[in-house]
mmCIF file of C-alpha atoms and ligand atoms in Angstrom:
data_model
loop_
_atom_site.group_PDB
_atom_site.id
_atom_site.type_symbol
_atom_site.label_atom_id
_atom_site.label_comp_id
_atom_site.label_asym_id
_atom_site.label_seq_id
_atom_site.Cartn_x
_atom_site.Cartn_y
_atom_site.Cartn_z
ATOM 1 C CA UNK A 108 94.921 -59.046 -85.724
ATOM 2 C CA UNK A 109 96.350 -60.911 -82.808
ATOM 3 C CA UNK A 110 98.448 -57.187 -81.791
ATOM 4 C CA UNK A 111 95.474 -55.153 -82.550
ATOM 5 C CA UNK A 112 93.183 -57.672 -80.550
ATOM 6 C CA UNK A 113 95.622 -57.406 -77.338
ATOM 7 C CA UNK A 114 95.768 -53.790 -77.830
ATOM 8 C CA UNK A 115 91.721 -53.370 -78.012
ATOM 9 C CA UNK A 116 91.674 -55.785 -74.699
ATOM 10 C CA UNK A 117 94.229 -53.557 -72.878
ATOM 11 C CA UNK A 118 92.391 -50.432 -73.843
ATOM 12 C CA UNK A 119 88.959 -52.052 -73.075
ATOM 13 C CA UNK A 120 89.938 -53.118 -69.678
ATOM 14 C CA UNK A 121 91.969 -49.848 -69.007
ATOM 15 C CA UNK A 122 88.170 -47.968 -70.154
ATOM 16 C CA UNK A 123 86.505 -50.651 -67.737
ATOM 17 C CA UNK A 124 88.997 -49.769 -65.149
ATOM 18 C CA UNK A 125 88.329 -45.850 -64.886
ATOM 19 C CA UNK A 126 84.515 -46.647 -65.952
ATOM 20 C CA UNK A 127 84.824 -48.881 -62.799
ATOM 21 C CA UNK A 128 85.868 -46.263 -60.636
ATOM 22 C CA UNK A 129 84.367 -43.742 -61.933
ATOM 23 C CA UNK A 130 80.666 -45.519 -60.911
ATOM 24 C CA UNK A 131 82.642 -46.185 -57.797
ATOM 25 C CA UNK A 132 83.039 -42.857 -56.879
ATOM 26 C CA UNK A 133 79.613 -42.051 -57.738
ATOM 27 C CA UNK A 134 78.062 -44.951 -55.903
ATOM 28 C CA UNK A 135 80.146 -43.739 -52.773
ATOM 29 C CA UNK A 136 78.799 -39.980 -53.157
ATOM 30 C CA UNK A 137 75.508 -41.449 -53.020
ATOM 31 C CA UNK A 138 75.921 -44.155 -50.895
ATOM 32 C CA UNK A 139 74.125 -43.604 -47.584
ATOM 33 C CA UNK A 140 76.233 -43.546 -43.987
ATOM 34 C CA UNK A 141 77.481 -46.917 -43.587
ATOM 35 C CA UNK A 142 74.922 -48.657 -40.395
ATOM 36 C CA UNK A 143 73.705 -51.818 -39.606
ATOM 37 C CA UNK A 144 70.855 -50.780 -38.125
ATOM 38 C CA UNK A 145 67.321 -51.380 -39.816
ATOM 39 C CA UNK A 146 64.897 -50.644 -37.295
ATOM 40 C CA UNK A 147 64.804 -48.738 -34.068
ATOM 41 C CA UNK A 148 62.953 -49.131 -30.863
ATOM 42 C CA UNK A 149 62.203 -46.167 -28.735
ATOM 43 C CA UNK A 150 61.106 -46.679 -25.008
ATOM 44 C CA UNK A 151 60.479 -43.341 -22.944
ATOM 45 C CA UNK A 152 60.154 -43.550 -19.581
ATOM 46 C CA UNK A 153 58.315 -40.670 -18.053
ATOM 47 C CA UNK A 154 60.066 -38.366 -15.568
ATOM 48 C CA UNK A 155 62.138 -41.251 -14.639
ATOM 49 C CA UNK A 156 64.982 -39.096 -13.045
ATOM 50 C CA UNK A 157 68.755 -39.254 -13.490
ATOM 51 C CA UNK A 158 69.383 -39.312 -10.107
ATOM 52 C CA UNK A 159 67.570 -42.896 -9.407
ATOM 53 C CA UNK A 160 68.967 -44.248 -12.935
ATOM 54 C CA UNK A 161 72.984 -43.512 -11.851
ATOM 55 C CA UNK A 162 72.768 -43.164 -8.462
ATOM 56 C CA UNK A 163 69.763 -45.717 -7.691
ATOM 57 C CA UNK A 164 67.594 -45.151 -4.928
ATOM 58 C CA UNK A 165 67.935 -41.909 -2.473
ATOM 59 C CA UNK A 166 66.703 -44.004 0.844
ATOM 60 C CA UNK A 167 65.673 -40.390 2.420
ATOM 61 C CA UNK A 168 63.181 -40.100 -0.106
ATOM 62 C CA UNK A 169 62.178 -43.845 0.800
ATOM 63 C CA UNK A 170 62.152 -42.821 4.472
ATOM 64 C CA UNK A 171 58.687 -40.532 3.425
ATOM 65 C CA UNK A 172 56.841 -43.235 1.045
ATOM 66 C CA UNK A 173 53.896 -40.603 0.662
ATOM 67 C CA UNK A 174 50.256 -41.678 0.819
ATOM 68 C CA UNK A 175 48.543 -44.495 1.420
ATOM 69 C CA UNK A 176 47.993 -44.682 -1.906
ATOM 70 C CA UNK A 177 47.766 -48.912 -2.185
ATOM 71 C CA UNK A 178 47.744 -50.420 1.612
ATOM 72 C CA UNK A 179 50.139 -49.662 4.203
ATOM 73 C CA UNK A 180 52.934 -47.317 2.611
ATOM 74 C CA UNK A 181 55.490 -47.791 5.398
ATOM 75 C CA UNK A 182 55.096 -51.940 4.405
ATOM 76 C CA UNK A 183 55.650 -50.984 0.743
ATOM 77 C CA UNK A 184 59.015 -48.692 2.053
ATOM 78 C CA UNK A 185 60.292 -51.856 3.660
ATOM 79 C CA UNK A 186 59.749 -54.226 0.614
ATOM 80 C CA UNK A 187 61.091 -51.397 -1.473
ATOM 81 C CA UNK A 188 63.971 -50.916 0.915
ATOM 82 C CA UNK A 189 64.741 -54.732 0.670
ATOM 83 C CA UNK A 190 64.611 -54.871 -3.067
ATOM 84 C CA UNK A 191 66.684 -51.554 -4.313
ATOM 85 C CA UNK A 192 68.628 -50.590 -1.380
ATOM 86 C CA UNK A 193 72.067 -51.695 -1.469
ATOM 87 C CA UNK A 194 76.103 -49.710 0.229
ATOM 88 C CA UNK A 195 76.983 -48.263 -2.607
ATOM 89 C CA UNK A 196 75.623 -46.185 -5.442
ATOM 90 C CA UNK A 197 76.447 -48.672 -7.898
ATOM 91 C CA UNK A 198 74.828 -51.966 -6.574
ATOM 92 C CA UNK A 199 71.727 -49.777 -5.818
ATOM 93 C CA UNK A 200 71.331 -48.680 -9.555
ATOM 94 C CA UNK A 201 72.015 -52.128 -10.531
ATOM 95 C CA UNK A 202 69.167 -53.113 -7.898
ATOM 96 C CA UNK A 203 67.001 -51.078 -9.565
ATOM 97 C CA UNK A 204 67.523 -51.172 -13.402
ATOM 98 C CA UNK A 205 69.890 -54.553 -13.860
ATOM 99 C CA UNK A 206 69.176 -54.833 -17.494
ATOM 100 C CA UNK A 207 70.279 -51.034 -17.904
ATOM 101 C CA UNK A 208 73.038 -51.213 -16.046
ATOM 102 C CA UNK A 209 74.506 -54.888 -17.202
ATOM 103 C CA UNK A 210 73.581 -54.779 -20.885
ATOM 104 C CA UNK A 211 72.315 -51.353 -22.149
ATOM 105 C CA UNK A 212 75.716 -49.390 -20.229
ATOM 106 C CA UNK A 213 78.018 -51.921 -20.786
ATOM 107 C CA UNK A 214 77.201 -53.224 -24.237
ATOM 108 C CA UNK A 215 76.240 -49.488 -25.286
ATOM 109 C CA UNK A 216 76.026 -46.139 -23.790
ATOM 110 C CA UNK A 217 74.033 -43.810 -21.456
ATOM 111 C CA UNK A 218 74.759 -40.023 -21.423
ATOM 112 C CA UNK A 219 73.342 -38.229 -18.518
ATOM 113 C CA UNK A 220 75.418 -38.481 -15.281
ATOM 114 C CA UNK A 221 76.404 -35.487 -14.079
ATOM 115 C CA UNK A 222 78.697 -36.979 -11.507
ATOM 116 C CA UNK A 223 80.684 -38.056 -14.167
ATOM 117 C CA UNK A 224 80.546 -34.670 -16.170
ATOM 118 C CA UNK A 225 77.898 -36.044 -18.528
ATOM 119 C CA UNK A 226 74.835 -33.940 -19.479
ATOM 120 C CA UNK A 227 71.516 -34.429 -20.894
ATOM 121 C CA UNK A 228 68.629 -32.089 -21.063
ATOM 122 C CA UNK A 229 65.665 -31.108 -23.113
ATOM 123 C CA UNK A 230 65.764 -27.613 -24.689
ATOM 124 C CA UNK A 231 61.981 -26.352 -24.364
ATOM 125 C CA UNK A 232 62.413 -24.756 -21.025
ATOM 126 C CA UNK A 233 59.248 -26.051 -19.848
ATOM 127 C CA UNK A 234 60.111 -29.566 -18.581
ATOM 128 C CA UNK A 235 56.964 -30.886 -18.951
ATOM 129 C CA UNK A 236 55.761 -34.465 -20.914
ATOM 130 C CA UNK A 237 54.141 -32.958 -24.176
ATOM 131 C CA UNK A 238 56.753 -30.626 -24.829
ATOM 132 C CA UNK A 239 59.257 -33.032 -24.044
ATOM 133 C CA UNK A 240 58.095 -35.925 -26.381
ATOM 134 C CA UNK A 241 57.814 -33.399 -28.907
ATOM 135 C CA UNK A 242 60.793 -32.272 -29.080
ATOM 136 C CA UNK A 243 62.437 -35.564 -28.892
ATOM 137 C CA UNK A 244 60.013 -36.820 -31.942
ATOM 138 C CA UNK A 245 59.746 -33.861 -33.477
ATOM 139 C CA UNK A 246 63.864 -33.178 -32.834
ATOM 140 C CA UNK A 247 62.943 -28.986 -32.249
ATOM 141 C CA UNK A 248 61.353 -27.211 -29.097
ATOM 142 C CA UNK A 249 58.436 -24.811 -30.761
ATOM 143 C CA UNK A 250 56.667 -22.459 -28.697
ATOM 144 C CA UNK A 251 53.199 -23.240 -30.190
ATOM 145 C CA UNK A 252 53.770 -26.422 -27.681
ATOM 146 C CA UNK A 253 52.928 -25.440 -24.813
ATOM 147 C CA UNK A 254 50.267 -27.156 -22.614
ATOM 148 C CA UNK A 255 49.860 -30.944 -21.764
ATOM 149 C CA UNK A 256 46.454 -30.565 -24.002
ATOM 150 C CA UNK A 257 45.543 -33.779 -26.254
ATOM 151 C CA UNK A 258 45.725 -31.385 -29.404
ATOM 152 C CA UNK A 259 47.060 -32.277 -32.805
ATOM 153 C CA UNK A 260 50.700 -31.450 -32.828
ATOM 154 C CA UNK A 261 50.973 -28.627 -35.558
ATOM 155 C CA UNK A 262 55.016 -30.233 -36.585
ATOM 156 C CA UNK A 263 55.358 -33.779 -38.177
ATOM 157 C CA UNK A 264 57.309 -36.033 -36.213
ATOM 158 C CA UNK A 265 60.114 -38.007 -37.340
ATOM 159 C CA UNK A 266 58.488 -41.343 -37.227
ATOM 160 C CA UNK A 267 55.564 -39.793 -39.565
ATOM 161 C CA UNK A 268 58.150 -38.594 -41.277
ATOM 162 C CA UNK A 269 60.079 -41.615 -41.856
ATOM 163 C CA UNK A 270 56.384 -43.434 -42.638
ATOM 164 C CA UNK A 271 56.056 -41.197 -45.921
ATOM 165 C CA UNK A 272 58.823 -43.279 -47.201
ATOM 166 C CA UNK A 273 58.684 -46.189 -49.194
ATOM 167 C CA UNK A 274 60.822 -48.444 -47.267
ATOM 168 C CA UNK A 275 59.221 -47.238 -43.572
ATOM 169 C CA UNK A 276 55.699 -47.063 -44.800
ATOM 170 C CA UNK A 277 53.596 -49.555 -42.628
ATOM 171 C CA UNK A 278 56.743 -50.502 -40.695
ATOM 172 C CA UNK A 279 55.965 -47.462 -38.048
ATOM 173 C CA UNK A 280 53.647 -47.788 -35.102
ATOM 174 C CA UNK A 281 53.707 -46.315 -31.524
ATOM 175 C CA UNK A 282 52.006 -47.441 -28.113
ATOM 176 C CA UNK A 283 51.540 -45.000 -25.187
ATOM 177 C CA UNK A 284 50.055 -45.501 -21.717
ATOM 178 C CA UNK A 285 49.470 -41.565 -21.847
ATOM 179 C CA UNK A 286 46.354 -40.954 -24.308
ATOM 180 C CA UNK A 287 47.942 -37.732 -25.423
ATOM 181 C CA UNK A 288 50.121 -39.385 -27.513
ATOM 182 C CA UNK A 289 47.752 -39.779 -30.108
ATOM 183 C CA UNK A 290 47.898 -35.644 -30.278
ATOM 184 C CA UNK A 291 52.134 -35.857 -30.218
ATOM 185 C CA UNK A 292 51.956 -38.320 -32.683
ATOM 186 C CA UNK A 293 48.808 -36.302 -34.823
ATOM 187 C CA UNK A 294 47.217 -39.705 -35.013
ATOM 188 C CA UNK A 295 44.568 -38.634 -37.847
ATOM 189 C CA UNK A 296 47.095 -37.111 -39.779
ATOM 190 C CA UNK A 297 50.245 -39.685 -39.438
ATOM 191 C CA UNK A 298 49.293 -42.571 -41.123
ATOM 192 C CA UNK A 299 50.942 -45.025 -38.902
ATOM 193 C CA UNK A 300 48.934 -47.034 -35.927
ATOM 194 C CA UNK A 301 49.291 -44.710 -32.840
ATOM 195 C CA UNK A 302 47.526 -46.819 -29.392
ATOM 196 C CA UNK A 303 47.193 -44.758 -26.877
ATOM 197 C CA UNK A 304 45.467 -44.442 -23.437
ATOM 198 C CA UNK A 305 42.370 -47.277 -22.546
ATOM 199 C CA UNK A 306 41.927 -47.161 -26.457
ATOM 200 C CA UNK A 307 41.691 -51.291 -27.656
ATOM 201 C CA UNK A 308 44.227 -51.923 -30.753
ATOM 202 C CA UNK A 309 42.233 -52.860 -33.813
ATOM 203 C CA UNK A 310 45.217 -51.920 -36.059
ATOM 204 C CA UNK A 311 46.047 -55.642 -36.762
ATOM 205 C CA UNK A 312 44.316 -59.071 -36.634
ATOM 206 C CA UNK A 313 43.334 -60.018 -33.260
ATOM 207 C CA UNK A 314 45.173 -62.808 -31.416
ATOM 208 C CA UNK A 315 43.731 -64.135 -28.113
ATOM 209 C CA UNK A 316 46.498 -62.408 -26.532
ATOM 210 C CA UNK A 317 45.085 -59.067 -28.005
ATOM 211 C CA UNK A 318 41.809 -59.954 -27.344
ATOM 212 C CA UNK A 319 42.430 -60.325 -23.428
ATOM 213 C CA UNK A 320 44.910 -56.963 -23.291
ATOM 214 C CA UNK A 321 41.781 -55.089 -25.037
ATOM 215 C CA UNK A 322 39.243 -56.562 -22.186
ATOM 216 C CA UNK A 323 41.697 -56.053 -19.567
ATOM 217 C CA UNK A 324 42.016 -52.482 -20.934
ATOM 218 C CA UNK A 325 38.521 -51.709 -20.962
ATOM 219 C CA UNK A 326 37.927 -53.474 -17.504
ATOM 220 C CA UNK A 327 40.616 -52.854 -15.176
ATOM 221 C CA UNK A 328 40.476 -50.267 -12.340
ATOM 222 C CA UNK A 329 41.077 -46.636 -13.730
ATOM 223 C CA UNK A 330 43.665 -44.588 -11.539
ATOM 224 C CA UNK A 331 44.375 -42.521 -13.348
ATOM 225 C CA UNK A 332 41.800 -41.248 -16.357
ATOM 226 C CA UNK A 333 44.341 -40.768 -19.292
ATOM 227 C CA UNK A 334 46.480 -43.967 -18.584
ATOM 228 C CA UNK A 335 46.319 -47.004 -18.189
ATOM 229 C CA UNK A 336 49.023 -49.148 -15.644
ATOM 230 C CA UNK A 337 51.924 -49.986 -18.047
ATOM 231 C CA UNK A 338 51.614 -53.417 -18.419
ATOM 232 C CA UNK A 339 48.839 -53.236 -20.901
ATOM 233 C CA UNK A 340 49.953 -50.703 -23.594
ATOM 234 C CA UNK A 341 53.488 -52.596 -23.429
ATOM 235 C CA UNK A 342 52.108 -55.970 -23.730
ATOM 236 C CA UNK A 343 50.113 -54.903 -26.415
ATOM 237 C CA UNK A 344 52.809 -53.440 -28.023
ATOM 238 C CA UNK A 345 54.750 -56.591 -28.271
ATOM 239 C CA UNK A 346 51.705 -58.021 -29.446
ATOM 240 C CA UNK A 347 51.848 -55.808 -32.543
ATOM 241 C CA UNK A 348 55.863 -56.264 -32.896
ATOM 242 C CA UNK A 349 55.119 -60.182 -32.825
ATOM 243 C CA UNK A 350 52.807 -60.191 -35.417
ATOM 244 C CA UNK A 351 53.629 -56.693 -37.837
ATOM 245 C CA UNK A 352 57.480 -56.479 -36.947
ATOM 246 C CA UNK A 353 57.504 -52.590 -37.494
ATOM 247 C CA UNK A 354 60.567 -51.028 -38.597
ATOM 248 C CA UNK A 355 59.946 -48.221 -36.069
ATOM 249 C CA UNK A 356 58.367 -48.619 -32.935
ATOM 250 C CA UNK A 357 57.865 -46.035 -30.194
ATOM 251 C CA UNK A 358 57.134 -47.272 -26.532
ATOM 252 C CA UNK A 359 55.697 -44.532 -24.123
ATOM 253 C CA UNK A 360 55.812 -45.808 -20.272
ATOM 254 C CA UNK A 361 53.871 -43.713 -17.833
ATOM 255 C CA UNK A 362 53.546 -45.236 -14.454
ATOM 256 C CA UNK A 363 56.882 -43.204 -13.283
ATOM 257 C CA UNK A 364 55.427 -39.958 -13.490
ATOM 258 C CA UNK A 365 52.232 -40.595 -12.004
ATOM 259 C CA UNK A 366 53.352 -42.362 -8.880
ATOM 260 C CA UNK A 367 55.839 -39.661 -8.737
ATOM 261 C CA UNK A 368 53.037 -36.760 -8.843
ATOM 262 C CA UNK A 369 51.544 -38.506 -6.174
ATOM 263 C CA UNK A 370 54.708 -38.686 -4.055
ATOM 264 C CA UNK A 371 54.963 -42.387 -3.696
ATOM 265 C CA UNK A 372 58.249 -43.183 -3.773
ATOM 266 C CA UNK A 373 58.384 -47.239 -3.328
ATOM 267 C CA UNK A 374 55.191 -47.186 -6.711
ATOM 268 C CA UNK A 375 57.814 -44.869 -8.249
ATOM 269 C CA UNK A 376 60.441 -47.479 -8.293
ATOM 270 C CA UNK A 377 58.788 -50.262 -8.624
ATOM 271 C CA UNK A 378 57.493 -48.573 -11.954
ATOM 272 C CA UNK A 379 61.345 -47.947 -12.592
ATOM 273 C CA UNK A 380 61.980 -51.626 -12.057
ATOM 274 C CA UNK A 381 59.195 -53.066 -14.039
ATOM 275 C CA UNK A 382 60.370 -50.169 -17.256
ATOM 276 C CA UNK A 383 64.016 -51.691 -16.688
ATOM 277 C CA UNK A 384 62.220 -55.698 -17.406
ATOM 278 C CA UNK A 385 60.545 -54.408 -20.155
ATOM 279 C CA UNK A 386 63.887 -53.757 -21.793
ATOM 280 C CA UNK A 387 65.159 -56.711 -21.193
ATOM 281 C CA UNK A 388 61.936 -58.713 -22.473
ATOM 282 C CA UNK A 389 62.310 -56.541 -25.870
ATOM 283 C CA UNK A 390 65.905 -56.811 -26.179
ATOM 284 C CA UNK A 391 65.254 -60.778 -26.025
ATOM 285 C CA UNK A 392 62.688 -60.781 -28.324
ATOM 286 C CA UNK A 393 64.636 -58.434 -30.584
ATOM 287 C CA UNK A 394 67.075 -61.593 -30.888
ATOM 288 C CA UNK A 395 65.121 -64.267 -31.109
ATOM 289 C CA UNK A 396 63.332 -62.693 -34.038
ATOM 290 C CA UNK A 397 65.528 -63.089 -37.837
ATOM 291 C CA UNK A 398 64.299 -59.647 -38.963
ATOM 292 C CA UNK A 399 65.731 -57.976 -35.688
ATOM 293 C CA UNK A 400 68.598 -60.153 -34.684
ATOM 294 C CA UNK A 401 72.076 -57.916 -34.604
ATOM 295 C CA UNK A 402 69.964 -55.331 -36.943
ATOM 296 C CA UNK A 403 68.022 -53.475 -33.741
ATOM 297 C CA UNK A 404 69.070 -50.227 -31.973
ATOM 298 C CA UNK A 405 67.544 -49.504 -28.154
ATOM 299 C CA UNK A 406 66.903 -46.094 -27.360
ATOM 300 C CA UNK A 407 65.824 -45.378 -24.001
ATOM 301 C CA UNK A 408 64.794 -42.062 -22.053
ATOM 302 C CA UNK A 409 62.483 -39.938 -20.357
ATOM 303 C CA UNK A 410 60.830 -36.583 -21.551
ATOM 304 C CA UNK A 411 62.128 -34.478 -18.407
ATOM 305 C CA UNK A 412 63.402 -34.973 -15.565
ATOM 306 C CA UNK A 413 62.322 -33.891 -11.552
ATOM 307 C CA UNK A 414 63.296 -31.992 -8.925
ATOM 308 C CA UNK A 415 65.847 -32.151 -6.027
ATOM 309 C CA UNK A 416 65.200 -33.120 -2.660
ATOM 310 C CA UNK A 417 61.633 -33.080 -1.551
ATOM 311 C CA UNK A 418 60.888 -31.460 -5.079
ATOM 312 C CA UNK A 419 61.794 -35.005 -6.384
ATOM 313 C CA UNK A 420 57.942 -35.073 -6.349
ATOM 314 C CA UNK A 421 57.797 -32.233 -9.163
ATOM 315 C CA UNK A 422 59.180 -30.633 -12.533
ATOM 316 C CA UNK A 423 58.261 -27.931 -14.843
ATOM 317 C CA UNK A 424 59.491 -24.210 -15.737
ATOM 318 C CA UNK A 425 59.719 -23.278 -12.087
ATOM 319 C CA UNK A 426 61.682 -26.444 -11.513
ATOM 320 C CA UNK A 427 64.861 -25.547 -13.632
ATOM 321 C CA UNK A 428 66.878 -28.847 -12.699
ATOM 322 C CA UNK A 429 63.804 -30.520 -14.134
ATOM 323 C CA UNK A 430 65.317 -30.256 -17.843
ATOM 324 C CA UNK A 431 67.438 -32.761 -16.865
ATOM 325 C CA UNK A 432 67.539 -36.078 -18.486
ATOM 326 C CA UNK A 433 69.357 -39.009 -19.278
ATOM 327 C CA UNK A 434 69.650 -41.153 -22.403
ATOM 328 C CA UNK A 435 70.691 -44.466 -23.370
ATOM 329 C CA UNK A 436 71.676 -46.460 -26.655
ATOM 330 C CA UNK A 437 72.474 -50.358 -27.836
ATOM 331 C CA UNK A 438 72.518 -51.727 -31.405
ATOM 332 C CA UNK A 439 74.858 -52.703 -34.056
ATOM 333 C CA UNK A 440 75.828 -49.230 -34.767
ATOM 334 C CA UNK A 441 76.712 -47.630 -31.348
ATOM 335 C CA UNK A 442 80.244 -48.082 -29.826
ATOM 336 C CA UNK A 443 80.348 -49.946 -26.518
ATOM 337 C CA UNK A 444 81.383 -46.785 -24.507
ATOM 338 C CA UNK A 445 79.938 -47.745 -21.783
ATOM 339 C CA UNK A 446 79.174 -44.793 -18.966
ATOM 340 C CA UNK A 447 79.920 -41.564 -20.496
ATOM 341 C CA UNK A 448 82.105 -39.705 -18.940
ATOM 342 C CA UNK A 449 83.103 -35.887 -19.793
ATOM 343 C CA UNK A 450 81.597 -36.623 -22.800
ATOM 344 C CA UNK A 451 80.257 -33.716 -25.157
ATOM 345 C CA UNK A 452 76.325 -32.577 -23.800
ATOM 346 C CA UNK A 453 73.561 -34.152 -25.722
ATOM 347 C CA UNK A 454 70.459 -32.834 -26.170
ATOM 348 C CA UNK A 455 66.562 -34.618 -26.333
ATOM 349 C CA UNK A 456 66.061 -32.217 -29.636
ATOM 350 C CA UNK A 457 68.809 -34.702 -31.103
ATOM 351 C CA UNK A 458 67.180 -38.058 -31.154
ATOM 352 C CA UNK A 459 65.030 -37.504 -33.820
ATOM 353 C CA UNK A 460 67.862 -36.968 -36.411
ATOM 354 C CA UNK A 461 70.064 -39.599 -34.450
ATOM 355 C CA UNK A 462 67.529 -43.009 -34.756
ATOM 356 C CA UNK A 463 67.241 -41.549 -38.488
ATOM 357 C CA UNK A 464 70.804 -41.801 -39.065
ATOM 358 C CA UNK A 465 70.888 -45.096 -37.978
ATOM 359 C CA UNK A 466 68.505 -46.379 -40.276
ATOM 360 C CA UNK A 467 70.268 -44.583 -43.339
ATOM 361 C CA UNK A 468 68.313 -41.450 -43.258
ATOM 362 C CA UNK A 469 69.508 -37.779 -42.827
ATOM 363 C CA UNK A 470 66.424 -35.930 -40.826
ATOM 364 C CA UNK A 471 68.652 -33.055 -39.741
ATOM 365 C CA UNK A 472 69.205 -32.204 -43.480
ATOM 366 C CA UNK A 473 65.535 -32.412 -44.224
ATOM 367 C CA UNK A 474 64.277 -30.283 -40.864
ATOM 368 C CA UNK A 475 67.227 -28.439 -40.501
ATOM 369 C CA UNK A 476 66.072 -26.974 -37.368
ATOM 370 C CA UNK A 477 66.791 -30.200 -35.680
ATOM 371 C CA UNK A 478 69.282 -30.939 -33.418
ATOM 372 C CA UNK A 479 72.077 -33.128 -35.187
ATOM 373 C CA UNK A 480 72.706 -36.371 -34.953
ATOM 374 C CA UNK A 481 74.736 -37.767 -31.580
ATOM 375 C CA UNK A 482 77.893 -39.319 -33.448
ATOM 376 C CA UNK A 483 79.303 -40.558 -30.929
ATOM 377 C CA UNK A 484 76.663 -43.190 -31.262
ATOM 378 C CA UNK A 485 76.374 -43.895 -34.925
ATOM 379 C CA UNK A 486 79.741 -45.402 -35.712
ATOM 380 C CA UNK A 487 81.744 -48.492 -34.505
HETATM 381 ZN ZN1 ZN B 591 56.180 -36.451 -18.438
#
């Protein structure tokens, strides 16, 4: 009995053995890519150019402030000048955008200087916001987009998407200064809470906080009749990350472009500067809340870039350096690489497929007309 009972154990654990590995292998086939990352946070900056993000501010551009456009412009030059201009190239930048530049490129990585041999672009050859965020969301330039027009977009983005699943589904919401965003996102066909433009956010219980960014919203001078300054869509957003803590939360910024249509150069920074805080004031509230804390990934970028020179002012098909871009990353997941230099180009039409593969998902698989995932960002 004794022999026969030693012999059944050795055989049983032997079976148990390859039965364990055997489910091992299986559970490694299906295991998703390794990541720490559970939600991501996309802030887009629009037409904030490369040049002012690695080189900081050109002070011949600052020398023409452009219009009168709030009080005495040559006053606003001088402040501006005080504030952002520094000797060198790198203490200007950090002037500019210190939480990029002492967290997000040191702690992470931003692709997109070409003084360094690093390139960035968007691949719809129109260089213009719609077509821009769509591709980025969407991960694929299509030809039906074509027009800054507040239509439906015909494609499904990759936060809707990532909503139809079970685990995302009511963790996805996106804010937007621009009101056309609730045509990139398709807001009636989604199923997510897209807050766009002077629109008030009803989407979750209001706070007093709410309650005062919706009259503010409603009340405050309109510049500009499809956006609102950037203060209020951000601080509502936060608002809705306080209190809903979505898994995937899109951040549209706005002020860059228009101040830079209207060619004033100091409002242009300044709306650089205040983007650059707004980081910081997520990335602090990303820690000091359990459900984000070490589990968040930052992505940050614009949906085009501008012109050269006195076409700094400009982009769009007839501005061909205008499809340049620049794009930065920090979370648990991405590799503190710091600068990139010489590093392998990286497209807009990848970021869709990239934040999916940080949170366990493959996008490019399912829409394999997107651009693949950026490993050099998904691994430590
Ligand atoms: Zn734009």
């Amino acid at each position: 009995m004794k022999t026969k009972n030693i012999a059944r154990s050795i055989l049983s654990a032997g079976m148990l053995a390859v039965l364990g590995l055997a489910f091992g292998l299986a559970a490694m086939a299906q295991a998703p890519t390794a990541h720490k990352t559970e939600n991501v946070i996309v802030v887009m900056i629009d037409g904030l150019r490369w040049q002012e993000v690695f080189r900081g501010t050109d002070a011949e551009l600052l020398g023409k402030p452009g219009p009168e456009a709030l009080g005495d412009a040559k006053e606003r030059a001088a402040l501006a000048e005080k504030h952002y201009v520094r000797s060198t190239p790198a203490e200007r930048r950090q002037a500019l955008m210190p939480f990029l530049w002492s967290v997000m490129a040191t702690e992470g990585q931003i692709f997109g200087n070409r003084d360094l041999g690093s390139d960035s672009q968007v691949t719809n050859g129109l260089n213009f916001s719609y077509p821009g965020y769509s591709e980025t969301l969407t991960g694929f330039a299509d030809p039906r987009v074509h027009s800054n027009d507040n239509v439906p977009n015909p494609n499904v983005t990759v936060f809707e998407w990532l909503n139809d699943k079970p685990a995302f589904n009511g963790k996805v919401a996106a804010f937007g200064a621009w009101n056309v965003f609730n045509g990139i996102f398709n807001r009636e066909r989604c199923g997510f809470p897209v807050n766009a433009g002077y629109d008030p956010l009803t989407a979750m219980p209001a706070t007093p906080e709410l309650k005062l960014l919706n009259e503010l919203k409603s009340e405050t001078v309109r510049i500009w009749p499809d956006e609102p300054f950037d203060p209020l869509p951000f601080h509502t957003a936060i608002e809705y990350m306080k209190a809903e803590k979505p898994r995937l939360l899109f951040i549209g910024l706005g002020e860059t472009d228009d101040w830079a249509h209207t060619g004033t150069y100091p409002e242009y920074l300044n709306a650089a500067h205040l983007g650059d805080s707004y980081l910081r004031q997520l990335w602090d509230l990303v820690q000091s809340i359990p459900e984000y804390h070490d589990k968040t990934t930052l992505i940050v970028l614009p949906d085009h870039g501008r012109g050269e020179g006195a076409l700094w002012t400009s982009h769009g098909v007839k501005i061909p350096e205008s499809k340049q871009t620049w794009m930065a990353f920090l979370g648990p997941d991405t590799a503190a690489l710091g600068e990139r230099k010489a590093a392998n180009p990286v497209t807009e039409s990848q970021i869709a497929a990239t934040l999916a593969a940080l949170l366990g998902e493959d996008y490019h698989a399912a829409v394999p007309k997107s651009g693949a995932p950026i490993a050099d960002v998904l691994g430590k």
